[in-house]
Every structure is written in structure tokens, then in C-alpha cells.
Tab-separated table of C-alpha atoms in Angstrom:
chain	number	residue	atom	x	y	z
E	1	MET	CA	-99.236	94.390	-251.992
E	2	SER	CA	-98.232	92.144	-249.169
E	3	PHE	CA	-95.273	90.919	-251.164
E	4	PHE	CA	-93.642	94.333	-250.903
E	5	SER	CA	-94.776	95.009	-247.343
E	6	PHE	CA	-91.321	94.161	-246.004
E	7	LEU	CA	-90.054	97.330	-247.644
E	8	SER	CA	-92.218	99.482	-245.415
E	9	ARG	CA	-91.462	97.472	-242.251
E	10	LYS	CA	-89.941	99.732	-239.614
E	11	PRO	CA	-86.956	98.630	-237.533
E	12	THR	CA	-88.075	97.595	-234.043
E	13	ALA	CA	-84.829	97.587	-232.006
E	14	ALA	CA	-85.048	101.310	-231.186
E	15	ILE	CA	-88.550	100.808	-229.823
E	16	ALA	CA	-87.299	97.911	-227.641
E	17	ARG	CA	-84.470	100.064	-226.325
E	18	ASP	CA	-86.736	103.011	-225.463
E	19	ARG	CA	-89.319	100.801	-223.760
E	20	LEU	CA	-86.627	99.168	-221.675
E	21	GLN	CA	-85.088	102.504	-220.667
E	22	ILE	CA	-88.388	103.872	-219.467
E	23	LEU	CA	-89.439	100.681	-217.677
E	24	LEU	CA	-86.102	100.129	-215.930
E	25	ALA	CA	-85.786	103.757	-214.774
E	26	HIS	CA	-89.064	103.161	-212.991
E	27	GLU	CA	-88.338	99.627	-211.693
E	28	ARG	CA	-84.940	100.507	-210.317
E	29	GLY	CA	-86.560	103.105	-208.079
E	30	THR	CA	-89.408	100.962	-206.814
E	31	ILE	CA	-88.100	97.415	-206.606
E	32	GLY	CA	-84.684	95.880	-206.130
E	33	GLY	CA	-81.890	96.492	-203.700
E	34	ASN	CA	-81.989	100.268	-203.319
E	35	SER	CA	-85.725	100.793	-202.875
E	36	ASP	CA	-85.425	101.451	-199.137
E	37	LEU	CA	-82.742	104.042	-199.661
E	38	VAL	CA	-84.755	105.904	-202.310
E	39	ALA	CA	-87.864	105.863	-200.101
E	40	ILE	CA	-85.974	107.218	-197.077
E	41	LEU	CA	-84.308	109.918	-199.141
E	42	GLN	CA	-87.619	110.982	-200.626
E	43	GLU	CA	-89.196	111.362	-197.179
E	44	GLU	CA	-86.276	113.320	-195.683
E	45	ILE	CA	-85.811	115.600	-198.677
E	46	LEU	CA	-89.542	116.316	-198.628
E	47	ALA	CA	-89.359	117.198	-194.919
E	48	VAL	CA	-86.437	119.609	-195.488
E	49	ILE	CA	-88.211	121.404	-198.357
E	50	ALA	CA	-91.537	121.534	-196.480
E	51	LYS	CA	-89.809	123.594	-193.752
E	52	HIS	CA	-89.432	126.455	-196.196
E	53	VAL	CA	-91.879	125.888	-199.030
E	54	SER	CA	-95.129	124.025	-199.100
E	55	VAL	CA	-94.849	121.379	-201.860
E	56	GLU	CA	-97.025	118.447	-202.661
E	57	ARG	CA	-95.661	114.967	-202.058
E	58	GLU	CA	-95.749	113.902	-205.685
E	59	LYS	CA	-93.851	117.039	-206.781
E	60	VAL	CA	-90.688	115.672	-205.185
E	61	GLN	CA	-89.089	113.011	-207.373
E	62	VAL	CA	-86.081	110.969	-206.268
E	63	LYS	CA	-84.438	108.691	-208.790
E	64	LEU	CA	-81.363	106.519	-208.412
E	65	ASP	CA	-79.512	105.691	-211.641
E	66	ARG	CA	-76.913	102.965	-211.697
E	67	GLY	CA	-73.743	103.780	-213.619
E	68	ASP	CA	-70.561	102.002	-214.571
E	69	ASN	CA	-68.280	103.472	-211.934
E	70	PHE	CA	-70.732	105.510	-209.931
E	71	SER	CA	-74.460	105.935	-209.509
E	72	THR	CA	-76.273	109.245	-209.712
E	73	LEU	CA	-79.070	110.448	-207.483
E	74	GLU	CA	-81.469	112.688	-209.324
E	75	ILE	CA	-83.733	114.937	-207.267
E	76	GLY	CA	-86.486	116.893	-208.977
E	77	VAL	CA	-88.600	119.319	-207.020
E	78	GLU	CA	-91.447	121.178	-208.667
E	79	ILE	CA	-91.898	124.541	-206.927
E	80	PRO	CA	-95.482	125.890	-206.908
E	81	PRO	CA	-96.080	128.658	-209.462
E	82	GLY	CA	-95.626	132.232	-208.327
E	83	LEU	CA	-93.157	131.370	-205.557
E	84	ALA	CA	-90.182	132.974	-207.284
E	85	GLU	CA	-92.173	136.148	-207.889
E	86	LYS	CA	-93.326	136.243	-204.258
E	87	GLN	CA	-89.742	135.920	-203.046
E	88	ALA	CA	-88.561	138.694	-205.396
E	89	ALA	CA	-91.373	140.934	-204.179
E	90	ALA	CA	-90.437	140.232	-200.554
E	91	LYS	CA	-86.788	141.124	-201.337
E	92	ARG	CA	-87.822	144.415	-202.962
E	93	ALA	CA	-90.005	145.255	-199.985
E	94	ALA	CA	-87.131	144.565	-197.596
E	95	LEU	CA	-84.811	146.792	-199.655
E	96	ARG	CA	-87.307	149.672	-199.634
E	97	ALA	CA	-87.716	149.358	-195.862
E	98	SER	CA	-83.974	149.648	-195.226
N	1	MET	CA	-55.708	82.882	-205.655
N	2	SER	CA	-58.939	81.148	-206.492
N	3	LYS	CA	-61.964	82.937	-207.846
N	4	VAL	CA	-65.640	82.082	-207.455
N	5	LEU	CA	-67.648	83.009	-210.524
N	6	VAL	CA	-71.406	82.848	-210.858
N	7	VAL	CA	-73.050	82.507	-214.253
N	8	THR	CA	-76.495	84.027	-213.850
N	9	SER	CA	-79.305	85.729	-215.802
N	10	GLY	CA	-82.697	85.747	-214.079
N	11	LYS	CA	-84.401	84.577	-217.237
N	12	GLY	CA	-84.270	80.895	-218.216
N	13	GLY	CA	-83.069	79.537	-221.544
N	14	VAL	CA	-80.615	82.296	-222.361
N	15	GLY	CA	-77.545	80.066	-222.200
N	16	LYS	CA	-76.335	79.882	-218.609
N	17	THR	CA	-75.512	76.197	-218.661
N	18	THR	CA	-74.016	76.310	-222.209
N	19	SER	CA	-71.885	79.305	-221.146
N	20	THR	CA	-70.832	77.654	-217.860
N	21	ALA	CA	-69.645	74.572	-219.749
N	22	ALA	CA	-67.922	76.579	-222.476
N	23	LEU	CA	-66.162	79.095	-220.162
N	24	GLY	CA	-65.171	76.269	-217.808
N	25	ALA	CA	-63.686	74.214	-220.623
N	26	ALA	CA	-61.923	77.239	-222.114
N	27	LEU	CA	-60.322	78.195	-218.787
N	28	ALA	CA	-59.325	74.572	-218.183
N	29	LYS	CA	-57.805	74.305	-221.663
N	30	ALA	CA	-55.730	77.378	-220.744
N	31	GLY	CA	-54.246	75.314	-217.925
N	32	LYS	CA	-56.397	76.515	-215.021
N	33	ASN	CA	-57.837	74.131	-212.485
N	34	VAL	CA	-61.582	74.540	-212.915
N	35	VAL	CA	-64.705	73.141	-211.326
N	36	VAL	CA	-68.172	73.783	-212.712
N	37	VAL	CA	-70.887	73.558	-210.067
N	38	ASP	CA	-74.582	72.958	-210.825
N	39	PHE	CA	-76.895	74.855	-208.461
N	40	ASP	CA	-80.151	73.881	-210.150
N	41	VAL	CA	-81.500	71.438	-207.546
N	42	GLY	CA	-84.204	69.212	-209.023
N	43	LEU	CA	-83.468	70.277	-212.592
N	44	ARG	CA	-79.797	69.493	-213.009
N	45	ASN	CA	-78.525	69.813	-216.575
N	46	LEU	CA	-74.858	70.765	-216.458
N	47	ASP	CA	-74.065	67.034	-216.279
N	48	ILE	CA	-75.825	66.241	-219.543
N	49	VAL	CA	-74.445	69.278	-221.369
N	50	MET	CA	-70.923	68.258	-220.233
N	51	GLY	CA	-71.535	64.582	-221.181
N	52	ALA	CA	-71.085	63.374	-217.573
N	53	GLU	CA	-74.685	62.323	-216.902
N	54	ARG	CA	-73.860	58.605	-216.647
N	55	ARG	CA	-70.968	59.201	-214.297
N	56	VAL	CA	-72.949	60.947	-211.496
N	57	VAL	CA	-72.720	58.945	-208.280
N	58	PHE	CA	-72.923	61.606	-205.565
N	59	ASP	CA	-74.056	65.212	-205.740
N	60	MET	CA	-73.633	68.460	-203.776
N	61	ILE	CA	-76.469	67.662	-201.340
N	62	ASN	CA	-74.896	64.286	-200.521
N	63	VAL	CA	-71.716	66.236	-199.647
N	64	ILE	CA	-73.619	68.828	-197.574
N	65	GLN	CA	-75.480	66.101	-195.668
N	66	GLY	CA	-72.274	64.216	-195.007
N	67	ASP	CA	-73.207	61.151	-197.090
N	68	ALA	CA	-70.205	61.593	-199.356
N	69	LYS	CA	-66.869	63.351	-199.388
N	70	LEU	CA	-66.378	66.204	-201.832
N	71	SER	CA	-63.735	64.191	-203.714
N	72	GLN	CA	-66.294	61.386	-204.230
N	73	ALA	CA	-68.837	63.730	-205.763
N	74	LEU	CA	-66.463	65.526	-208.105
N	75	ILE	CA	-66.401	64.116	-211.660
N	76	ARG	CA	-63.195	64.596	-213.589
N	77	ASP	CA	-63.741	65.522	-217.257
N	78	LYS	CA	-62.405	62.894	-219.693
N	79	ARG	CA	-61.237	65.413	-222.301
N	80	VAL	CA	-59.546	68.137	-220.232
N	81	GLU	CA	-57.861	66.816	-217.119
N	82	THR	CA	-57.970	70.088	-215.186
N	83	LEU	CA	-61.763	70.292	-215.507
N	84	SER	CA	-64.201	68.845	-212.954
N	85	ILE	CA	-67.929	68.955	-212.387
N	86	LEU	CA	-69.943	68.954	-209.174
N	87	PRO	CA	-73.502	67.901	-210.051
N	88	ALA	CA	-76.677	69.180	-208.455
N	89	SER	CA	-79.097	66.828	-206.760
N	90	GLN	CA	-82.206	65.641	-208.512
N	91	THR	CA	-84.114	65.609	-205.163
N	92	ARG	CA	-87.335	67.556	-205.079
N	93	ASP	CA	-86.501	68.929	-201.654
N	94	LYS	CA	-84.791	72.262	-202.433
N	95	ASP	CA	-84.394	73.041	-198.734
N	96	ALA	CA	-81.671	70.431	-198.571
N	97	LEU	CA	-79.368	73.070	-200.048
N	98	THR	CA	-78.565	75.049	-196.882
N	99	SER	CA	-76.568	78.272	-196.872
N	100	GLU	CA	-74.150	76.816	-194.280
N	101	GLY	CA	-73.703	73.728	-196.431
N	102	VAL	CA	-73.054	75.759	-199.593
N	103	GLU	CA	-70.550	77.933	-197.709
N	104	LYS	CA	-68.618	74.875	-196.547
N	105	VAL	CA	-68.553	73.282	-200.019
N	106	ILE	CA	-67.456	76.532	-201.698
N	107	ALA	CA	-64.692	77.044	-199.132
N	108	GLU	CA	-63.397	73.549	-199.821
N	109	LEU	CA	-63.600	74.049	-203.611
N	110	ARG	CA	-61.642	77.318	-203.315
N	111	GLU	CA	-58.746	75.343	-201.813
N	112	LYS	CA	-58.646	72.824	-204.688
N	113	PHE	CA	-59.377	74.960	-207.780
N	114	ASP	CA	-58.319	78.224	-209.474
N	115	TRP	CA	-61.856	78.829	-210.760
N	116	VAL	CA	-65.127	77.723	-209.120
N	117	ILE	CA	-67.851	78.383	-211.679
N	118	CYS	CA	-71.394	78.276	-210.295
N	119	ASP	CA	-74.197	77.632	-212.809
N	120	SER	CA	-77.216	79.416	-211.330
N	121	PRO	CA	-80.778	78.263	-211.765
N	122	ALA	CA	-83.182	80.702	-213.465
N	123	GLY	CA	-85.305	82.987	-211.312
N	124	ILE	CA	-84.526	85.013	-208.191
N	125	GLU	CA	-85.414	82.390	-205.600
N	126	ARG	CA	-83.213	80.612	-203.061
N	127	GLY	CA	-81.253	78.558	-205.569
N	128	ALA	CA	-80.242	81.639	-207.561
N	129	THR	CA	-79.351	83.727	-204.495
N	130	LEU	CA	-77.317	80.816	-203.034
N	131	ALA	CA	-75.455	80.394	-206.317
N	132	MET	CA	-74.430	84.069	-206.374
N	133	HIS	CA	-73.862	84.501	-202.643
N	134	HIS	CA	-70.147	83.672	-202.477
N	135	ALA	CA	-69.176	84.989	-205.896
N	136	ASP	CA	-66.227	87.295	-206.493
N	137	VAL	CA	-67.141	87.639	-210.166
N	138	ALA	CA	-70.504	87.476	-211.907
N	139	VAL	CA	-71.162	86.768	-215.569
N	140	ILE	CA	-74.610	87.971	-216.538
N	141	VAL	CA	-75.819	86.032	-219.594
N	142	THR	CA	-78.211	88.160	-221.654
N	143	ASN	CA	-79.977	87.722	-224.984
N	144	PRO	CA	-80.609	90.876	-227.060
N	145	GLU	CA	-84.285	90.695	-226.204
N	146	VAL	CA	-86.436	92.825	-223.913
N	147	SER	CA	-87.449	90.182	-221.350
N	148	SER	CA	-83.835	88.991	-220.931
N	149	VAL	CA	-82.452	92.520	-220.534
N	150	ARG	CA	-85.103	93.397	-217.948
N	151	ASP	CA	-84.358	90.260	-215.906
N	152	SER	CA	-80.598	90.906	-216.132
N	153	ASP	CA	-81.184	94.359	-214.706
N	154	ARG	CA	-83.006	92.787	-211.768
N	155	ILE	CA	-80.199	90.270	-211.223
N	156	ILE	CA	-77.610	93.080	-211.254
N	157	GLY	CA	-79.621	94.772	-208.494
N	158	LEU	CA	-79.502	91.530	-206.433
N	159	LEU	CA	-75.776	91.071	-207.015
N	160	ASP	CA	-75.193	94.596	-205.707
N	161	SER	CA	-77.337	94.148	-202.621
N	162	LYS	CA	-77.655	90.529	-201.527
N	163	THR	CA	-74.284	88.824	-202.125
N	164	GLU	CA	-71.679	88.339	-199.423
N	165	ARG	CA	-69.400	90.922	-201.013
N	166	ALA	CA	-72.195	93.478	-201.273
N	167	THR	CA	-73.177	93.099	-197.613
N	168	LYS	CA	-69.570	93.567	-196.607
N	169	GLY	CA	-69.470	96.764	-198.663
N	170	GLU	CA	-67.103	95.265	-201.232
N	171	ARG	CA	-67.479	95.414	-204.973
N	172	ILE	CA	-68.560	92.393	-206.939
N	173	GLU	CA	-67.037	92.274	-210.395
N	174	LYS	CA	-69.808	92.076	-213.018
N	175	HIS	CA	-69.532	91.203	-216.702
N	176	LEU	CA	-72.074	91.052	-219.485
N	177	LEU	CA	-72.044	88.053	-221.805
N	178	LEU	CA	-74.319	88.713	-224.754
N	179	THR	CA	-75.457	85.430	-226.245
N	180	ARG	CA	-77.472	84.393	-229.310
N	181	TYR	CA	-76.440	87.628	-231.007
N	182	ASP	CA	-77.125	88.041	-234.696
N	183	PRO	CA	-75.013	90.916	-236.141
N	184	VAL	CA	-77.017	90.986	-239.370
N	185	ARG	CA	-80.351	91.381	-237.659
N	186	ALA	CA	-78.861	93.968	-235.263
N	187	ALA	CA	-77.504	95.973	-238.204
N	188	ARG	CA	-80.919	95.836	-239.828
N	189	GLY	CA	-82.442	97.350	-236.700
N	190	ASP	CA	-84.474	94.281	-235.808
N	191	MET	CA	-82.429	93.246	-232.778
N	192	LEU	CA	-81.054	95.274	-229.865
N	193	LYS	CA	-77.457	96.252	-230.614
N	194	THR	CA	-74.596	95.521	-228.249
N	195	GLU	CA	-74.337	99.239	-227.471
N	196	ASP	CA	-78.048	99.378	-226.616
N	197	VAL	CA	-77.746	96.545	-224.065
N	198	LEU	CA	-74.519	97.987	-222.632
N	199	GLU	CA	-76.075	101.420	-222.278
N	200	ILE	CA	-79.117	100.029	-220.461
N	201	LEU	CA	-77.299	97.659	-218.138
N	202	SER	CA	-74.092	99.701	-217.778
N	203	ILE	CA	-71.766	96.852	-216.909
N	204	PRO	CA	-68.568	95.968	-218.853
N	205	LEU	CA	-68.809	93.547	-221.750
N	206	LEU	CA	-67.116	90.158	-221.470
N	207	GLY	CA	-68.024	88.837	-224.882
N	208	ILE	CA	-70.519	88.490	-227.695
N	209	ILE	CA	-71.514	84.939	-228.569
N	210	PRO	CA	-73.073	84.784	-232.065
N	211	GLU	CA	-76.194	82.731	-232.639
N	212	SER	CA	-74.939	79.447	-234.088
N	213	ALA	CA	-76.072	75.939	-234.887
N	214	GLU	CA	-72.786	74.718	-233.400
N	215	VAL	CA	-74.072	75.336	-229.851
N	216	LEU	CA	-76.935	72.825	-230.234
N	217	ARG	CA	-74.660	70.377	-232.035
N	218	ALA	CA	-72.259	70.517	-229.087
N	219	SER	CA	-74.960	69.931	-226.452
N	220	ASN	CA	-76.329	67.031	-228.546
N	221	LEU	CA	-72.894	65.482	-228.203
N	222	GLY	CA	-72.471	66.344	-224.520
N	223	THR	CA	-69.331	68.301	-225.258
N	224	PRO	CA	-68.701	71.988	-224.407
N	225	VAL	CA	-68.750	73.842	-227.723
N	226	VAL	CA	-65.106	75.023	-227.322
N	227	LEU	CA	-64.051	71.340	-227.274
N	228	ALA	CA	-66.542	70.042	-229.849
N	229	ASN	CA	-65.484	72.508	-232.532
N	230	PRO	CA	-62.757	74.946	-231.362
N	231	ASP	CA	-62.737	76.839	-234.664
N	232	ALA	CA	-66.458	77.555	-234.716
N	233	ALA	CA	-67.565	81.172	-234.217
N	234	PRO	CA	-69.148	80.710	-230.762
N	235	SER	CA	-66.108	78.710	-229.602
N	236	ARG	CA	-63.754	81.503	-230.539
N	237	ALA	CA	-66.003	83.995	-228.816
N	238	TYR	CA	-66.070	81.877	-225.616
N	239	ALA	CA	-62.283	81.411	-225.742
N	240	ASP	CA	-61.818	85.170	-226.012
N	241	ALA	CA	-64.248	85.723	-223.099
N	242	ALA	CA	-62.254	83.256	-221.016
N	243	ARG	CA	-58.989	85.100	-221.786
N	244	ARG	CA	-60.654	88.372	-220.696
N	245	LEU	CA	-61.662	86.689	-217.410
N	246	MET	CA	-57.963	85.846	-216.882
N	247	GLY	CA	-57.192	89.519	-217.256
N	248	GLU	CA	-55.940	89.551	-220.864
N	249	GLN	CA	-56.779	92.407	-223.211
N	250	VAL	CA	-58.514	90.909	-226.240
N	251	PRO	CA	-60.089	93.094	-228.958
N	252	MET	CA	-63.895	92.730	-228.904
N	253	THR	CA	-65.215	91.137	-232.085
N	254	VAL	CA	-68.229	89.089	-233.126
N	255	PRO	CA	-66.555	86.071	-234.742
N	256	GLY	CA	-68.249	85.146	-237.989
N	257	GLU	CA	-69.085	81.637	-239.133
N	258	LYS	CA	-67.511	82.011	-242.559
N	259	THR	CA	-65.467	84.768	-244.112
N	260	GLY	CA	-68.326	85.877	-246.358
N	261	PHE	CA	-69.097	89.452	-247.294
N	262	LEU	CA	-71.558	90.000	-244.447
N	263	ASN	CA	-69.252	88.517	-241.867
N	264	LYS	CA	-66.390	90.694	-243.053
N	265	LEU	CA	-68.740	93.612	-242.704
N	266	PHE	CA	-70.002	92.721	-239.268
N	267	GLY	CA	-67.129	90.682	-237.866
N	268	ARG	CA	-65.113	93.833	-237.242
N	269	ARG	CA	-64.491	95.411	-233.862
N	270	VAL	CA	-67.676	96.496	-232.190
N	271	ALA	CA	-66.727	97.779	-228.753
């Protein structure tokens, strides 16, 4: 049985690549040179959004990805459920009033 | 115009010193005036890899402290006349390496040489940050292995934030040197592929050095591999990498040891 076990051995490089990608996406945001920038951006973006919508702190994600020629800043904001419907309802009400 | 190049990696044992010696020798063989500088205070090894260990009289800290002139500390290579080495000190006092002192020595080396190649110690402590501080170009030595890729990512972050060029808002040229690469294992899916490492680190590729017994043979002899056996696969890979550093366009291949079936299969262009 064990003699043929190499036949069923799965390649491991893809697992290594995926683990690294997940880990480094996290580490680049928290440690290293740009951590201050990411933290400041997160705070200020949260403040701007909080003026209009009440969102929880952890629902605002700021991620900095290093690229070859340029880096990208990814901002993800999770809006509380029902907000879009509330806005649409408010719009309809305003239209009826006019 | 002279260039200061740092060979760095974060992780130890990936081939920084071997690569410093090989790239230095290859550039010198191409007619450039080259000095290789050991920044690993207390654990110097560039001298033994280059075969100059019995010729060390003064070191960089002697120069910084004014006990010797730079010209007294420089050791001229006996095989390539345009190649010199500046050894690190074996003192246990790492604080003797001051940033002002390093700045002065680098400035003086810039005047004498076309290429100043700094062999960084492992880690992200003082020695490593001092070695990279004045660099115009960085070669990040990486093995196709998770711990090495992770540490390289960390080092790239430091190069982009802590070096002199970075603090002045200038770009520091960064190149990936993938060492100890085994094309057969990568094709089998048991080793990270070149494309995987490039995608994760997103810096341009300088070269792929295949895993080879020739590298250990060369360090046994105290001769950079490109001089010990110029036709060996790693030597050709280092020579190509050196030509790319000089701005030449060289097709990217993984040189094979022999022209066997597998090497024909995997020795083709890869990037």
C-alpha cells in the first residue's frame, strides 16, 4: 500500500501560494512601512461615512496592495441591511410630496 | 556613474553571500570596477567565500574609526583585477558600525568603483537596514519556499520605506533573484513556481539560479562560482543576471546542468 502512496500524493505548491497570498495581504496592512497610512485612512474614511450612515468600525476595511508600477487602495464598506430600501422609500415620499 | 547595490533577503541561508560573490565576479569579469562589501559585523563570511580570508588586515570598522585608510582595508581579488572586497569586522560590538561612518565609506567607494555591492546580514535589524540605506538598486534573494517569500515581502516593505531613496521620495530599483530553484520539482507541483513568487512579490525578475552542487563546490574552494566553473548552470544564470543589471536584454531561462531530456523540457524560456 505505502509503496504506491506517492501516486496519490497531492502537489503542495498551490497550497503554499494560497497561504502566502492570504498571509501577506494581512501582514502588508498591519505591519511594515505603510501601516500608519492605512490606519489613518481607515479612521478618516470611517469618519466621513459616519456623517451620513451609521456603520460599525469593523465594517470598514482598508487594504493597501503593492503592485509592480502602482499600488492599489481597496476600500470595502459594508452598509447595514435595509439602508438602500429606506433611502428609496424616502425618495418616493419626497416625490409624492412635490 | 557608480551604483550602490544591496543584496538582501531577510531570511538567512538563502544565498546572499554566494550571490554577492557571483554577481560581483561576473560584473568585474565584464570589465566593471567592482567592490563587494560585507555588512555582517561579527559574522563575516564574504571573505571566506571569496577566498580572501587569510588576506584580511583591516576591516570597515577600522576605516570608520580612523585606524586605517580605505585603501588599506580593500583587498584586491587575485583572479579578476577589477574586483575588490571590503571585509566586515569580527568585533562583537555591532554599534561600532555607525550610520555616519557607513555613509562616509560608501561615498568614498562610489568615487572609486562602478559597482558597490553590499552583502546584507540576515534579519531586519541595524546591520540589514544600514546595508540597504544607501542603495540605488536592491537584489532580493529568495528561495521558492514559504518562509523565504514571506521575509522577502517584509524586506521589500523596508526598502520602500526606510532607505535614503525612499525617504527622499525617490524610487529604489528592486529585482528578484530566485535561488536554489529546481525546475523539475516546480513542474511537478512540489515547489513554488517562478510565476507564483513573482505574482506574490510583484517585483521584476533578475534571474533564476538553479539548485546545483557547483555552488557548494565553489565555496569549498573559496572561488565565486562564475570563476570556479563558468560553464556550470548556476554560473551561466549569474552571468545573465549580471548582464541584466548592466541594462542588457537577456532572455530569461533556467540553465540546465546537462542537455538531457528534462533539461531540454524545462530549460526553455520561462518568463
